[in-house]
Amino acid sequence: MPKVSAIISTYNSERFIRECLDDLLAQTLYREGGLEIVCVVSGSEQQEAKIVSEYAARHQHIVSTITPRETMYQAWNRGIALSTGEYLTNANTD
C-alpha cells in the first residue's frame, strides 16, 4: 500500500503531462514504492489519455481514469475515490 497518492486532474495539458509524470516518477518516494500516481483525464480534447496509458503500461503505481468534462473539484474527488494511499496530495500538470 502506498504512503502517498498524488492526484493529477488534467484537461488539455498535453504539453505538460509527460514532464509532470516524469517529475513524480523521479521522486525517491515513488522509487521506494511509497507513491501512487492517480490521473483523472477530464474530457480533454488533447492526447493526455494516450500518454497516461503509455506511462501506466510501463509503471505499476500509476492509476488512471477518463471521464467526461467535469470541474477540477469533481475530478479531485474522483481521484480520491481511486486512491489507496494513506495521505493525499495534488500534482498540477503546469
PDB file of C-alpha atoms in Angstrom:
ATOM      1  CA  MET A   1       0.000   0.000   0.000  1.00  0.00           C
ATOM      2  CA  PRO A   2       1.468   3.368  -0.968  1.00  0.00           C
ATOM      3  CA  LYS A   3       2.059   6.019   1.670  1.00  0.00           C
ATOM      4  CA  VAL A   4       1.009   8.921  -0.596  1.00  0.00           C
ATOM      5  CA  SER A   5      -1.377   9.219  -3.533  1.00  0.00           C
ATOM      6  CA  ALA A   6      -0.629  12.124  -5.895  1.00  0.00           C
ATOM      7  CA  ILE A   7      -3.745  13.119  -7.822  1.00  0.00           C
ATOM      8  CA  ILE A   8      -3.414  14.734 -11.240  1.00  0.00           C
ATOM      9  CA  SER A   9      -6.505  16.230 -12.829  1.00  0.00           C
ATOM     10  CA  THR A  10      -5.756  17.031 -16.445  1.00  0.00           C
ATOM     11  CA  TYR A  11      -7.627  18.884 -19.158  1.00  0.00           C
ATOM     12  CA  ASN A  12      -5.934  20.000 -22.384  1.00  0.00           C
ATOM     13  CA  SER A  13      -2.476  19.861 -20.863  1.00  0.00           C
ATOM     14  CA  GLU A  14      -0.786  17.522 -23.320  1.00  0.00           C
ATOM     15  CA  ARG A  15       2.167  19.899 -23.445  1.00  0.00           C
ATOM     16  CA  PHE A  16       2.898  19.378 -19.729  1.00  0.00           C
ATOM     17  CA  ILE A  17       1.724  15.868 -18.780  1.00  0.00           C
ATOM     18  CA  ARG A  18       4.929  13.983 -19.631  1.00  0.00           C
ATOM     19  CA  GLU A  19       7.085  16.314 -17.577  1.00  0.00           C
ATOM     20  CA  CYS A  20       4.640  16.119 -14.674  1.00  0.00           C
ATOM     21  CA  LEU A  21       4.679  12.314 -14.713  1.00  0.00           C
ATOM     22  CA  ASP A  22       8.460  12.203 -15.130  1.00  0.00           C
ATOM     23  CA  ASP A  23       8.883  14.508 -12.127  1.00  0.00           C
ATOM     24  CA  LEU A  24       6.698  12.267  -9.969  1.00  0.00           C
ATOM     25  CA  LEU A  25       8.432   9.098 -11.176  1.00  0.00           C
ATOM     26  CA  ALA A  26      11.795  10.610 -10.230  1.00  0.00           C
ATOM     27  CA  GLN A  27      10.748  11.092  -6.604  1.00  0.00           C
ATOM     28  CA  THR A  28      12.528   8.909  -4.065  1.00  0.00           C
ATOM     29  CA  LEU A  29       9.161   8.015  -2.553  1.00  0.00           C
ATOM     30  CA  TYR A  30       7.991   6.616  -5.913  1.00  0.00           C
ATOM     31  CA  ARG A  31      11.186   4.638  -6.449  1.00  0.00           C
ATOM     32  CA  GLU A  32      10.744   3.115  -2.980  1.00  0.00           C
ATOM     33  CA  GLY A  33       7.129   2.106  -3.729  1.00  0.00           C
ATOM     34  CA  GLY A  34       5.562   4.682  -1.425  1.00  0.00           C
ATOM     35  CA  LEU A  35       3.926   6.909  -4.042  1.00  0.00           C
ATOM     36  CA  GLU A  36       0.898   6.168  -6.182  1.00  0.00           C
ATOM     37  CA  ILE A  37       0.045   8.447  -9.125  1.00  0.00           C
ATOM     38  CA  VAL A  38      -3.668   8.836  -9.838  1.00  0.00           C
ATOM     39  CA  CYS A  39      -4.517  10.571 -13.135  1.00  0.00           C
ATOM     40  CA  VAL A  40      -8.005  11.809 -13.956  1.00  0.00           C
ATOM     41  CA  VAL A  41      -8.243  12.817 -17.619  1.00  0.00           C
ATOM     42  CA  SER A  42     -11.323  15.022 -17.615  1.00  0.00           C
ATOM     43  CA  GLY A  43     -12.826  15.374 -21.078  1.00  0.00           C
ATOM     44  CA  SER A  44      -9.600  16.550 -22.654  1.00  0.00           C
ATOM     45  CA  GLU A  45      -9.513  17.342 -26.346  1.00  0.00           C
ATOM     46  CA  GLN A  46      -5.796  16.526 -26.486  1.00  0.00           C
ATOM     47  CA  GLN A  47      -3.763  13.319 -26.105  1.00  0.00           C
ATOM     48  CA  GLU A  48      -3.309  13.065 -22.328  1.00  0.00           C
ATOM     49  CA  ALA A  49      -5.258   9.784 -22.118  1.00  0.00           C
ATOM     50  CA  LYS A  50      -2.906   8.141 -24.599  1.00  0.00           C
ATOM     51  CA  ILE A  51       0.182   9.485 -22.844  1.00  0.00           C
ATOM     52  CA  VAL A  52      -1.017   8.439 -19.381  1.00  0.00           C
ATOM     53  CA  SER A  53      -1.886   4.963 -20.708  1.00  0.00           C
ATOM     54  CA  GLU A  54       1.641   4.607 -22.095  1.00  0.00           C
ATOM     55  CA  TYR A  55       3.124   5.526 -18.720  1.00  0.00           C
ATOM     56  CA  ALA A  56       0.727   3.255 -16.819  1.00  0.00           C
ATOM     57  CA  ALA A  57       1.746   0.316 -19.031  1.00  0.00           C
ATOM     58  CA  ARG A  58       5.378   0.851 -18.004  1.00  0.00           C
ATOM     59  CA  HIS A  59       4.935   1.821 -14.339  1.00  0.00           C
ATOM     60  CA  GLN A  60       2.882  -0.233 -11.915  1.00  0.00           C
ATOM     61  CA  HIS A  61       1.890   2.540  -9.482  1.00  0.00           C
ATOM     62  CA  ILE A  62       0.005   4.707 -11.980  1.00  0.00           C
ATOM     63  CA  VAL A  63      -3.789   4.538 -11.920  1.00  0.00           C
ATOM     64  CA  SER A  64      -5.891   6.444 -14.434  1.00  0.00           C
ATOM     65  CA  THR A  65      -9.438   7.081 -15.496  1.00  0.00           C
ATOM     66  CA  ILE A  66     -11.007   9.018 -18.342  1.00  0.00           C
ATOM     67  CA  THR A  67     -14.168  10.996 -17.675  1.00  0.00           C
ATOM     68  CA  PRO A  68     -16.406  13.436 -19.483  1.00  0.00           C
ATOM     69  CA  ARG A  69     -15.553  17.063 -18.750  1.00  0.00           C
ATOM     70  CA  GLU A  70     -16.047  17.845 -15.066  1.00  0.00           C
ATOM     71  CA  THR A  71     -14.847  20.506 -12.660  1.00  0.00           C
ATOM     72  CA  MET A  72     -11.422  20.276 -11.083  1.00  0.00           C
ATOM     73  CA  TYR A  73     -13.033  19.517  -7.725  1.00  0.00           C
ATOM     74  CA  GLN A  74     -15.152  16.729  -9.167  1.00  0.00           C
ATOM     75  CA  ALA A  75     -12.015  15.277 -10.765  1.00  0.00           C
ATOM     76  CA  TRP A  76     -10.118  15.513  -7.475  1.00  0.00           C
ATOM     77  CA  ASN A  77     -12.959  13.746  -5.674  1.00  0.00           C
ATOM     78  CA  ARG A  78     -12.875  11.030  -8.330  1.00  0.00           C
ATOM     79  CA  GLY A  79      -9.116  10.737  -7.830  1.00  0.00           C
ATOM     80  CA  ILE A  80      -9.581  10.497  -4.072  1.00  0.00           C
ATOM     81  CA  ALA A  81     -12.023   7.619  -4.590  1.00  0.00           C
ATOM     82  CA  LEU A  82      -9.409   5.786  -6.698  1.00  0.00           C
ATOM     83  CA  SER A  83      -6.558   6.452  -4.272  1.00  0.00           C
ATOM     84  CA  THR A  84      -5.162   3.859  -1.895  1.00  0.00           C
ATOM     85  CA  GLY A  85      -2.517   5.962  -0.141  1.00  0.00           C
ATOM     86  CA  GLU A  86      -2.613   6.956   3.499  1.00  0.00           C
ATOM     87  CA  TYR A  87      -2.057  10.603   2.500  1.00  0.00           C
ATOM     88  CA  LEU A  88      -3.243  12.626  -0.497  1.00  0.00           C
ATOM     89  CA  THR A  89      -1.685  15.446  -2.469  1.00  0.00           C
ATOM     90  CA  ASN A  90      -2.476  17.094  -5.761  1.00  0.00           C
ATOM     91  CA  ALA A  91       0.040  17.390  -8.561  1.00  0.00           C
ATOM     92  CA  ASN A  92      -0.696  20.021 -11.188  1.00  0.00           C
ATOM     93  CA  THR A  93       0.404  19.445 -14.751  1.00  0.00           C
ATOM     94  CA  ASP A  94       1.559  23.016 -15.242  1.00  0.00           C
TER      95      ASP A  94
END
